[in-house]
């Protein structure tokens, strides 16, 4: 072993804690990479710092004062709710409680008529519900549950009740859902424990980044859109903030992470441009269901097509982060394995990894959207609609644009990020000798 191979690694070169550790020990965990030269760090900082500053300025300028107040309509999610508990459930004849009104003519040729007749013949559940929160805590009311209802109530079960203060006293409360807080909390705890056990400190940082993402979404993006700010601008600023927090928290303040940030940013800009073009060209209004209709009724100044584009950008961000970080890690690891590789050789080797990633990620994205829209697709299948008719409907066309625009951005992120990473590590190798001892040191440790 030559003396140069035993040269200690340079310290304090700002590529994250543990810079210079053996790259192959980390693989896809995206661990710290070898440090880069001071000059290269300055170049990267000259690009990233102005971008981060612009994001902070955007957050300050667009930061909302809170969700705008409005008078509740009592429709859908826009209802006042309280918590309740099922005290008892008694089985009674549906006829005795008038669970369904049979058509006066006895006509059962329609689905409504047949359902009403069937409901009269079965046993209904007469549930006594006690309100447990709010000003009327302790008050009880009766809820009739038909035998064919998709949600049956059980004694002791927690429920969510809607409260209509302007309705007659006997009709002020009704059960609208069950309380799922306990199972959801347990599942979230299992998820957090699994992430920390496997990811250790990186898992902890990932959970912190996840919490920060929800803070940005809840306290900035949603209220800012409701206040009337441009949804596209809000989404770009909010997504950029989430990207910076998540990437630097999870992967460290390093040149490699900064390259992933730049690759993600370029891909997000491409998604925004394509999304804006095709949403306008396809005449997508964004008002396609009861929820968006309710939003438009409450806040008519909100641009729903802009809201659709904002959703595309935010929805693509999570997968983009994974792709760009993986590609930068691949280039860094290849460079550490063979510091003599030039930018072209690094690009060709890393893009082969990227092609495998593209195939799996695009398929994942398409199936995720298809799974979310499965009930809708089932309705089209029942109606025996042609593929052209289904695709042309705004509900499905919206998902097609969302999926394809996001997928194009994902595909583009691979070569863009790979080129950036290859140029950065090659420039570092050619412009400074600081990175070479780390590369040889890495081989020396692997030999052990």
Short mmCIF file of C-alpha atoms in Angstrom, two decimals:
data_model
loop_
_atom_site.label_atom_id
_atom_site.label_comp_id
_atom_site.label_asym_id
_atom_site.label_seq_id
_atom_site.Cartn_x
_atom_site.Cartn_y
_atom_site.Cartn_z
CA UNK A 1 0.00 0.00 0.00
CA UNK A 2 1.47 3.37 -0.98
CA UNK A 3 1.84 6.24 1.42
CA UNK A 4 -0.71 8.27 -0.52
CA UNK A 5 -3.30 5.60 0.15
CA UNK A 6 -2.72 6.06 3.87
CA UNK A 7 -3.20 9.82 3.73
CA UNK A 8 -5.87 10.81 6.25
CA UNK A 9 -9.10 12.20 4.88
CA UNK A 10 -9.51 15.97 4.81
CA UNK A 11 -11.79 17.37 7.44
CA UNK A 12 -14.34 20.15 7.47
CA UNK A 13 -15.24 20.13 3.81
CA UNK A 14 -18.91 20.58 4.39
CA UNK A 15 -20.35 17.47 2.76
CA UNK A 16 -22.34 16.47 5.75
CA UNK A 17 -21.38 14.60 8.92
CA UNK A 18 -19.19 11.63 8.25
CA UNK A 19 -18.07 12.87 4.83
CA UNK A 20 -15.52 10.48 3.37
CA UNK A 21 -17.12 7.31 4.74
CA UNK A 22 -17.12 4.29 2.49
CA UNK A 23 -19.78 4.90 -0.14
CA UNK A 24 -20.53 1.20 -0.70
CA UNK A 25 -21.44 0.77 2.93
CA UNK A 26 -24.51 2.95 2.34
CA UNK A 27 -25.91 1.84 -1.02
CA UNK A 28 -29.48 3.10 -1.40
CA UNK A 29 -29.60 4.46 2.13
CA UNK A 30 -28.12 7.65 0.64
CA UNK A 31 -25.44 7.99 3.33
CA UNK A 32 -22.84 10.77 3.49
CA UNK A 33 -20.58 11.07 0.46
CA UNK A 34 -16.94 12.06 0.20
CA UNK A 35 -16.30 15.78 0.72
CA UNK A 36 -15.98 18.05 -2.28
CA UNK A 37 -13.69 20.99 -2.86
CA UNK A 38 -14.29 24.37 -1.29
CA UNK A 39 -14.57 26.03 -4.69
CA UNK A 40 -17.29 23.62 -5.81
CA UNK A 41 -19.21 24.13 -2.59
CA UNK A 42 -19.17 27.87 -3.25
CA UNK A 43 -20.56 27.37 -6.75
CA UNK A 44 -23.38 25.16 -5.48
CA UNK A 45 -24.12 27.58 -2.64
CA UNK A 46 -24.30 30.45 -5.16
CA UNK A 47 -27.21 28.60 -6.82
CA UNK A 48 -28.99 27.05 -3.84
CA UNK A 49 -28.83 29.99 -1.40
CA UNK A 50 -30.66 32.48 -3.69
CA UNK A 51 -33.29 29.81 -4.37
CA UNK A 52 -33.76 29.13 -0.65
CA UNK A 53 -33.90 32.87 0.02
CA UNK A 54 -36.60 33.29 -2.63
CA UNK A 55 -38.61 30.49 -1.00
CA UNK A 56 -38.36 32.15 2.42
CA UNK A 57 -39.42 35.49 0.94
CA UNK A 58 -42.36 33.76 -0.78
CA UNK A 59 -43.42 32.20 2.52
CA UNK A 60 -43.28 35.57 4.29
CA UNK A 61 -45.16 37.44 1.55
CA UNK A 62 -47.86 34.80 1.02
CA UNK A 63 -48.20 33.61 4.63
CA UNK A 64 -51.95 33.65 5.43
CA UNK A 65 -53.58 35.08 8.51
CA UNK A 66 -55.50 31.84 8.98
CA UNK A 67 -58.38 30.03 7.33
CA UNK A 68 -61.03 32.60 6.33
CA UNK A 69 -64.23 32.37 8.38
CA UNK A 70 -67.52 31.54 6.71
CA UNK A 71 -71.06 30.63 7.65
CA UNK A 72 -71.46 26.86 7.72
CA UNK A 73 -73.71 25.43 5.03
CA UNK A 74 -74.35 22.11 6.78
CA UNK A 75 -73.43 20.29 3.55
CA UNK A 76 -70.79 17.55 3.28
CA UNK A 77 -67.68 18.30 5.34
CA UNK A 78 -68.91 21.83 6.02
CA UNK A 79 -70.88 20.77 9.09
CA UNK A 80 -70.45 21.34 12.79
CA UNK A 81 -69.54 18.03 14.40
CA UNK A 82 -69.24 16.61 17.89
CA UNK A 83 -68.12 13.30 19.34
CA UNK A 84 -70.61 10.73 20.59
CA UNK A 85 -70.95 7.21 21.96
CA UNK A 86 -73.44 4.43 21.24
CA UNK A 87 -75.15 3.74 24.56
CA UNK A 88 -77.39 0.88 23.38
CA UNK A 89 -78.70 -0.80 20.22
CA UNK A 90 -82.16 -2.39 20.17
CA UNK A 91 -83.53 -4.54 17.33
CA UNK A 92 -86.97 -3.40 16.16
CA UNK A 93 -89.26 -4.06 13.21
CA UNK A 94 -88.55 -1.50 10.49
CA UNK A 95 -92.30 -0.93 9.97
CA UNK A 96 -92.66 0.21 13.58
CA UNK A 97 -90.08 2.99 13.17
CA UNK A 98 -90.99 4.02 9.59
CA UNK A 99 -87.45 3.31 8.42
CA UNK A 100 -88.43 3.70 4.77
CA UNK A 101 -91.39 5.15 2.96
CA UNK A 102 -92.90 2.78 0.41
CA UNK A 103 -94.22 4.55 -2.71
CA UNK A 104 -97.99 5.13 -2.39
CA UNK A 105 -98.59 3.07 -5.55
CA UNK A 106 -96.46 0.19 -4.26
CA UNK A 107 -94.33 0.48 -7.38
CA UNK A 108 -91.12 -1.54 -7.01
CA UNK A 109 -89.89 -1.14 -10.58
CA UNK A 110 -87.38 1.51 -9.53
CA UNK A 111 -84.33 0.90 -7.33
CA UNK A 112 -85.69 3.37 -4.75
CA UNK A 113 -89.03 1.56 -4.57
CA UNK A 114 -87.42 -1.89 -4.21
CA UNK A 115 -85.06 -0.59 -1.51
CA UNK A 116 -87.93 0.94 0.44
CA UNK A 117 -89.96 -2.30 0.33
CA UNK A 118 -86.98 -4.40 1.42
CA UNK A 119 -86.25 -2.01 4.26
CA UNK A 120 -89.80 -2.38 5.56
CA UNK A 121 -89.43 -6.16 5.79
CA UNK A 122 -86.25 -6.36 7.87
CA UNK A 123 -85.11 -5.65 11.41
CA UNK A 124 -83.68 -2.21 12.03
CA UNK A 125 -81.30 -1.11 14.75
CA UNK A 126 -82.63 1.52 17.15
CA UNK A 127 -79.43 3.07 18.53
CA UNK A 128 -79.34 5.47 21.46
CA UNK A 129 -76.47 7.92 21.05
CA UNK A 130 -74.99 10.12 23.76
CA UNK A 131 -73.17 13.32 22.79
CA UNK A 132 -69.84 13.44 24.65
CA UNK A 133 -68.41 16.82 23.58
CA UNK A 134 -69.63 20.37 23.08
CA UNK A 135 -72.16 22.51 24.93
CA UNK A 136 -74.77 19.72 24.84
CA UNK A 137 -72.53 16.97 26.21
CA UNK A 138 -74.66 14.29 27.87
CA UNK A 139 -77.65 14.82 25.59
CA UNK A 140 -79.06 11.66 23.97
CA UNK A 141 -80.86 11.05 20.70
CA UNK A 142 -82.08 8.04 18.69
CA UNK A 143 -80.63 6.91 15.37
CA UNK A 144 -82.38 4.29 13.20
CA UNK A 145 -80.04 2.04 11.23
CA UNK A 146 -81.57 0.07 8.36
CA UNK A 147 -80.54 -3.60 7.94
CA UNK A 148 -78.84 -3.01 4.58
CA UNK A 149 -76.94 0.11 5.71
CA UNK A 150 -73.18 -0.15 5.00
CA UNK A 151 -72.38 1.09 8.51
CA UNK A 152 -73.92 -0.77 11.46
CA UNK A 153 -73.62 0.57 15.01
CA UNK A 154 -72.53 -1.40 18.06
CA UNK A 155 -72.93 -0.69 21.76
CA UNK A 156 -69.98 1.25 23.19
CA UNK A 157 -68.79 2.38 19.77
CA UNK A 158 -67.49 5.92 19.33
CA UNK A 159 -69.21 7.95 16.62
CA UNK A 160 -69.04 11.36 14.96
CA UNK A 161 -72.33 13.28 15.03
CA UNK A 162 -73.39 16.28 12.97
CA UNK A 163 -74.96 19.19 14.84
CA UNK A 164 -77.49 21.50 13.15
CA UNK A 165 -78.38 24.17 15.75
CA UNK A 166 -81.10 25.72 13.55
CA UNK A 167 -83.02 22.44 13.11
CA UNK A 168 -85.90 21.30 15.37
CA UNK A 169 -84.58 19.91 18.66
CA UNK A 170 -85.31 16.26 17.79
CA UNK A 171 -83.46 16.60 14.47
CA UNK A 172 -80.42 18.57 15.57
CA UNK A 173 -78.11 15.55 15.87
CA UNK A 174 -77.38 12.68 13.48
CA UNK A 175 -74.60 10.11 13.15
CA UNK A 176 -72.39 10.74 10.13
CA UNK A 177 -69.39 8.49 10.82
CA UNK A 178 -67.62 6.28 13.33
CA UNK A 179 -64.67 7.37 15.47
CA UNK A 180 -61.47 5.82 14.08
CA UNK A 181 -58.92 7.74 16.14
CA UNK A 182 -57.67 4.77 18.16
CA UNK A 183 -56.87 2.38 15.27
CA UNK A 184 -55.38 5.22 13.22
CA UNK A 185 -53.21 6.32 16.15
CA UNK A 186 -51.99 2.76 16.73
CA UNK A 187 -51.18 2.34 13.04
CA UNK A 188 -49.28 5.65 13.00
CA UNK A 189 -47.30 4.55 16.07
CA UNK A 190 -46.40 1.23 14.41
CA UNK A 191 -45.27 3.13 11.31
CA UNK A 192 -43.11 5.52 13.36
CA UNK A 193 -41.53 2.68 15.35
CA UNK A 194 -40.76 0.72 12.16
CA UNK A 195 -39.16 3.78 10.53
CA UNK A 196 -36.98 4.49 13.60
CA UNK A 197 -35.97 0.85 14.12
CA UNK A 198 -34.87 0.39 10.52
CA UNK A 199 -33.71 3.92 9.70
CA UNK A 200 -32.33 4.82 13.14
CA UNK A 201 -31.27 8.49 13.17
CA UNK A 202 -32.18 8.93 9.51
CA UNK A 203 -35.60 7.48 10.32
CA UNK A 204 -36.02 10.04 13.11
CA UNK A 205 -35.06 12.85 10.74
CA UNK A 206 -37.47 11.49 8.12
CA UNK A 207 -40.33 11.62 10.64
CA UNK A 208 -39.39 15.20 11.58
CA UNK A 209 -39.36 16.12 7.88
CA UNK A 210 -42.77 14.47 7.45
CA UNK A 211 -44.18 16.49 10.35
CA UNK A 212 -42.68 19.68 8.87
CA UNK A 213 -44.32 18.88 5.51
CA UNK A 214 -47.72 18.62 7.17
CA UNK A 215 -47.10 21.92 8.98
CA UNK A 216 -46.34 23.68 5.67
CA UNK A 217 -49.38 22.06 4.03
CA UNK A 218 -51.77 22.80 6.90
CA UNK A 219 -50.64 26.26 7.98
CA UNK A 220 -49.43 27.72 4.69
CA UNK A 221 -50.62 26.05 1.49
CA UNK A 222 -54.27 25.39 2.35
CA UNK A 223 -55.07 28.68 4.17
CA UNK A 224 -53.18 30.74 1.55
CA UNK A 225 -55.25 29.19 -1.26
CA UNK A 226 -58.47 29.81 0.71
CA UNK A 227 -57.46 33.45 1.19
CA UNK A 228 -57.40 33.88 -2.57
CA UNK A 229 -53.68 33.64 -3.38
CA UNK A 230 -52.78 32.11 -6.73
CA UNK A 231 -52.83 28.31 -6.15
CA UNK A 232 -49.93 27.70 -8.55
CA UNK A 233 -47.65 30.24 -6.85
CA UNK A 234 -48.61 28.94 -3.42
CA UNK A 235 -47.97 25.34 -4.50
CA UNK A 236 -44.56 26.17 -5.98
CA UNK A 237 -43.44 28.06 -2.87
CA UNK A 238 -44.89 25.47 -0.49
CA UNK A 239 -43.52 22.49 -2.42
CA UNK A 240 -40.09 24.14 -2.59
CA UNK A 241 -40.13 24.69 1.17
CA UNK A 242 -41.14 21.07 1.76
CA UNK A 243 -38.40 19.90 -0.63
CA UNK A 244 -35.66 21.92 1.09
CA UNK A 245 -36.71 20.82 4.57
CA UNK A 246 -37.15 17.15 3.68
CA UNK A 247 -34.00 16.70 1.61
CA UNK A 248 -31.59 18.55 3.86
CA UNK A 249 -33.03 17.08 7.06
CA UNK A 250 -32.97 13.52 5.76
CA UNK A 251 -29.76 13.56 3.73
CA UNK A 252 -27.62 16.27 5.30
CA UNK A 253 -26.33 19.66 4.23
CA UNK A 254 -24.08 18.40 1.43
CA UNK A 255 -23.16 19.00 -2.18
CA UNK A 256 -24.87 15.76 -3.13
CA UNK A 257 -28.13 16.82 -1.52
CA UNK A 258 -27.87 20.23 -3.20
CA UNK A 259 -27.60 18.54 -6.61
CA UNK A 260 -30.74 16.54 -5.78
CA UNK A 261 -32.47 19.80 -4.83
CA UNK A 262 -31.57 21.38 -8.17
CA UNK A 263 -32.70 18.30 -10.11
CA UNK A 264 -36.01 18.26 -8.22
CA UNK A 265 -36.53 21.98 -8.81
CA UNK A 266 -35.97 21.70 -12.57
CA UNK A 267 -38.38 18.75 -12.75
CA UNK A 268 -41.04 20.62 -10.75
CA UNK A 269 -40.77 23.57 -13.12
CA UNK A 270 -41.27 21.21 -16.07
CA UNK A 271 -44.31 19.64 -14.39
CA UNK A 272 -45.75 23.10 -13.73
CA UNK A 273 -45.31 24.22 -17.34
CA UNK A 274 -46.72 21.01 -18.85
CA UNK A 275 -49.56 20.91 -16.35
CA UNK A 276 -50.54 24.50 -17.05
CA UNK A 277 -50.44 23.91 -20.81
CA UNK A 278 -52.52 20.72 -20.89
CA UNK A 279 -55.03 21.75 -18.21
CA UNK A 280 -55.82 24.81 -20.32
CA UNK A 281 -55.74 22.91 -23.63
CA UNK A 282 -58.01 20.13 -22.35
CA UNK A 283 -60.37 22.70 -20.79
CA UNK A 284 -60.22 21.10 -17.35
CA UNK A 285 -62.14 23.18 -14.82
CA UNK A 286 -61.06 21.26 -11.73
CA UNK A 287 -64.70 21.28 -10.53
CA UNK A 288 -65.51 17.60 -10.92
CA UNK A 289 -67.09 16.36 -7.69
CA UNK A 290 -69.15 17.41 -4.68
CA UNK A 291 -66.11 18.54 -2.71
CA UNK A 292 -64.74 20.90 -5.36
CA UNK A 293 -68.29 22.11 -6.01
CA UNK A 294 -68.67 22.93 -2.32
CA UNK A 295 -65.31 24.74 -2.30
CA UNK A 296 -66.38 26.78 -5.33
CA UNK A 297 -69.68 27.63 -3.63
CA UNK A 298 -67.99 28.77 -0.42
CA UNK A 299 -65.01 30.52 -2.03
CA UNK A 300 -65.95 31.42 -5.63
CA UNK A 301 -62.75 33.44 -6.06
CA UNK A 302 -60.58 30.28 -5.90
CA UNK A 303 -59.25 29.20 -9.30
CA UNK A 304 -60.12 25.49 -9.32
CA UNK A 305 -58.03 24.76 -12.42
CA UNK A 306 -55.09 26.34 -10.61
CA UNK A 307 -55.93 24.19 -7.61
CA UNK A 308 -55.76 21.13 -9.86
CA UNK A 309 -52.30 22.17 -11.09
CA UNK A 310 -51.17 22.79 -7.52
CA UNK A 311 -52.28 19.26 -6.61
CA UNK A 312 -50.26 17.82 -9.50
CA UNK A 313 -47.11 19.63 -8.34
CA UNK A 314 -47.46 18.65 -4.68
CA UNK A 315 -48.44 15.07 -5.55
CA UNK A 316 -45.37 14.61 -7.75
CA UNK A 317 -42.93 16.02 -5.20
CA UNK A 318 -42.67 12.95 -2.97
CA UNK A 319 -41.71 10.59 -5.77
CA UNK A 320 -39.40 13.18 -7.34
CA UNK A 321 -37.39 13.42 -4.11
CA UNK A 322 -36.76 9.70 -4.14
CA UNK A 323 -35.70 9.62 -7.80
CA UNK A 324 -33.33 12.58 -7.63
CA UNK A 325 -31.66 11.50 -4.38
CA UNK A 326 -31.18 7.98 -5.73
CA UNK A 327 -29.58 9.26 -8.93
CA UNK A 328 -27.20 11.61 -7.16
CA UNK A 329 -26.25 8.81 -4.77
CA UNK A 330 -25.59 6.47 -7.70
CA UNK A 331 -23.26 8.99 -9.35
CA UNK A 332 -21.40 9.69 -6.12
CA UNK A 333 -20.95 5.98 -5.38
CA UNK A 334 -19.70 5.29 -8.91
CA UNK A 335 -17.25 8.17 -8.61
CA UNK A 336 -15.95 6.86 -5.27
CA UNK A 337 -15.58 3.38 -6.73
CA UNK A 338 -13.54 4.70 -9.65
CA UNK A 339 -12.39 8.34 -9.33
CA UNK A 340 -10.91 8.16 -12.84
CA UNK A 341 -14.36 8.03 -14.47
CA UNK A 342 -15.21 11.14 -16.48
CA UNK A 343 -18.65 12.77 -16.72
CA UNK A 344 -19.69 10.73 -19.78
CA UNK A 345 -18.74 7.43 -18.19
CA UNK A 346 -20.47 8.41 -14.95
CA UNK A 347 -23.60 9.43 -16.83
CA UNK A 348 -23.75 6.21 -18.87
CA UNK A 349 -23.31 4.04 -15.78
CA UNK A 350 -25.79 5.96 -13.61
CA UNK A 351 -28.45 6.29 -16.29
CA UNK A 352 -28.68 2.48 -16.48
CA UNK A 353 -29.70 2.54 -12.82
CA UNK A 354 -32.10 5.38 -13.57
CA UNK A 355 -33.85 3.44 -16.34
CA UNK A 356 -34.74 0.66 -13.91
CA UNK A 357 -36.01 3.26 -11.45
CA UNK A 358 -38.10 4.98 -14.13
CA UNK A 359 -39.87 1.75 -15.06
CA UNK A 360 -40.89 0.98 -11.49
CA UNK A 361 -41.75 4.54 -10.43
CA UNK A 362 -43.97 5.34 -13.45
CA UNK A 363 -45.86 2.09 -12.99
CA UNK A 364 -46.28 2.89 -9.29
CA UNK A 365 -47.64 6.36 -10.03
CA UNK A 366 -50.14 5.15 -12.63
CA UNK A 367 -51.39 2.33 -10.39
CA UNK A 368 -51.71 4.73 -7.44
CA UNK A 369 -54.00 7.03 -9.42
CA UNK A 370 -55.92 4.08 -10.88
CA UNK A 371 -56.46 2.66 -7.41
CA UNK A 372 -57.79 5.98 -6.13
CA UNK A 373 -60.20 6.22 -9.08
CA UNK A 374 -61.27 2.55 -8.99
CA UNK A 375 -64.91 3.16 -7.92
CA UNK A 376 -65.26 5.69 -10.73
CA UNK A 377 -63.80 3.29 -13.29
CA UNK A 378 -66.15 0.59 -12.01
CA UNK A 379 -69.14 2.85 -12.67
CA UNK A 380 -67.97 3.39 -16.25
CA UNK A 381 -67.60 -0.38 -16.63
CA UNK A 382 -71.15 -0.94 -15.37
CA UNK A 383 -72.40 1.63 -17.89
CA UNK A 384 -70.49 -0.26 -20.63
CA UNK A 385 -68.90 2.96 -21.83
CA UNK A 386 -66.23 2.83 -24.51
CA UNK A 387 -62.59 3.63 -23.67
CA UNK A 388 -62.84 6.87 -25.66
CA UNK A 389 -65.95 7.97 -23.77
CA UNK A 390 -64.38 7.18 -20.42
CA UNK A 391 -61.12 8.99 -21.22
CA UNK A 392 -62.98 12.03 -22.57
CA UNK A 393 -65.00 12.59 -19.40
CA UNK A 394 -63.54 15.36 -17.26
CA UNK A 395 -63.28 13.15 -14.19
CA UNK A 396 -61.01 10.66 -15.96
CA UNK A 397 -59.27 13.20 -18.21
CA UNK A 398 -58.22 15.05 -15.06
CA UNK A 399 -56.55 11.91 -13.71
CA UNK A 400 -54.94 11.17 -17.09
CA UNK A 401 -53.39 14.65 -17.22
CA UNK A 402 -52.34 14.37 -13.58
CA UNK A 403 -50.70 10.99 -14.15
CA UNK A 404 -48.99 11.70 -17.46
CA UNK A 405 -47.69 15.16 -16.55
CA UNK A 406 -46.31 13.83 -13.27
CA UNK A 407 -44.76 10.84 -15.05
CA UNK A 408 -43.09 13.06 -17.67
CA UNK A 409 -41.56 15.09 -14.85
CA UNK A 410 -40.32 11.91 -13.17
CA UNK A 411 -38.81 10.58 -16.40
CA UNK A 412 -37.09 13.91 -17.09
CA UNK A 413 -35.70 14.11 -13.55
CA UNK A 414 -33.48 11.07 -14.12
CA UNK A 415 -31.27 12.38 -16.97
CA UNK A 416 -31.38 15.96 -15.62
CA UNK A 417 -30.21 14.97 -12.14
CA UNK A 418 -27.70 12.46 -13.49
CA UNK A 419 -26.11 15.07 -15.76
CA UNK A 420 -25.89 17.59 -12.92
CA UNK A 421 -24.36 15.06 -10.53
CA UNK A 422 -21.87 13.77 -13.11
CA UNK A 423 -20.73 17.30 -13.95
CA UNK A 424 -20.39 18.24 -10.29
CA UNK A 425 -18.30 15.26 -9.17
CA UNK A 426 -16.19 15.39 -12.35
CA UNK A 427 -15.51 19.09 -11.95
CA UNK A 428 -14.59 18.43 -8.34
CA UNK A 429 -12.16 15.67 -9.35
CA UNK A 430 -10.57 17.75 -12.06
CA UNK A 431 -10.50 21.01 -10.15
CA UNK A 432 -9.26 19.86 -6.77
CA UNK A 433 -7.15 17.11 -5.25
CA UNK A 434 -9.15 17.23 -2.03
CA UNK A 435 -11.58 14.52 -3.08
CA UNK A 436 -8.93 12.04 -4.28
CA UNK A 437 -7.63 10.93 -0.88
CA UNK A 438 -11.19 10.20 0.20
CA UNK A 439 -11.72 7.99 -2.84
CA UNK A 440 -8.47 6.07 -2.25
CA UNK A 441 -9.22 5.97 1.45
CA UNK A 442 -12.56 4.44 0.65
CA UNK A 443 -10.87 1.66 -1.35
CA UNK A 444 -8.39 1.09 1.46
CA UNK A 445 -11.18 0.53 3.98
CA UNK A 446 -13.00 -1.82 1.64
CA UNK A 447 -9.83 -3.85 1.24
CA UNK A 448 -9.85 -4.42 4.93
#
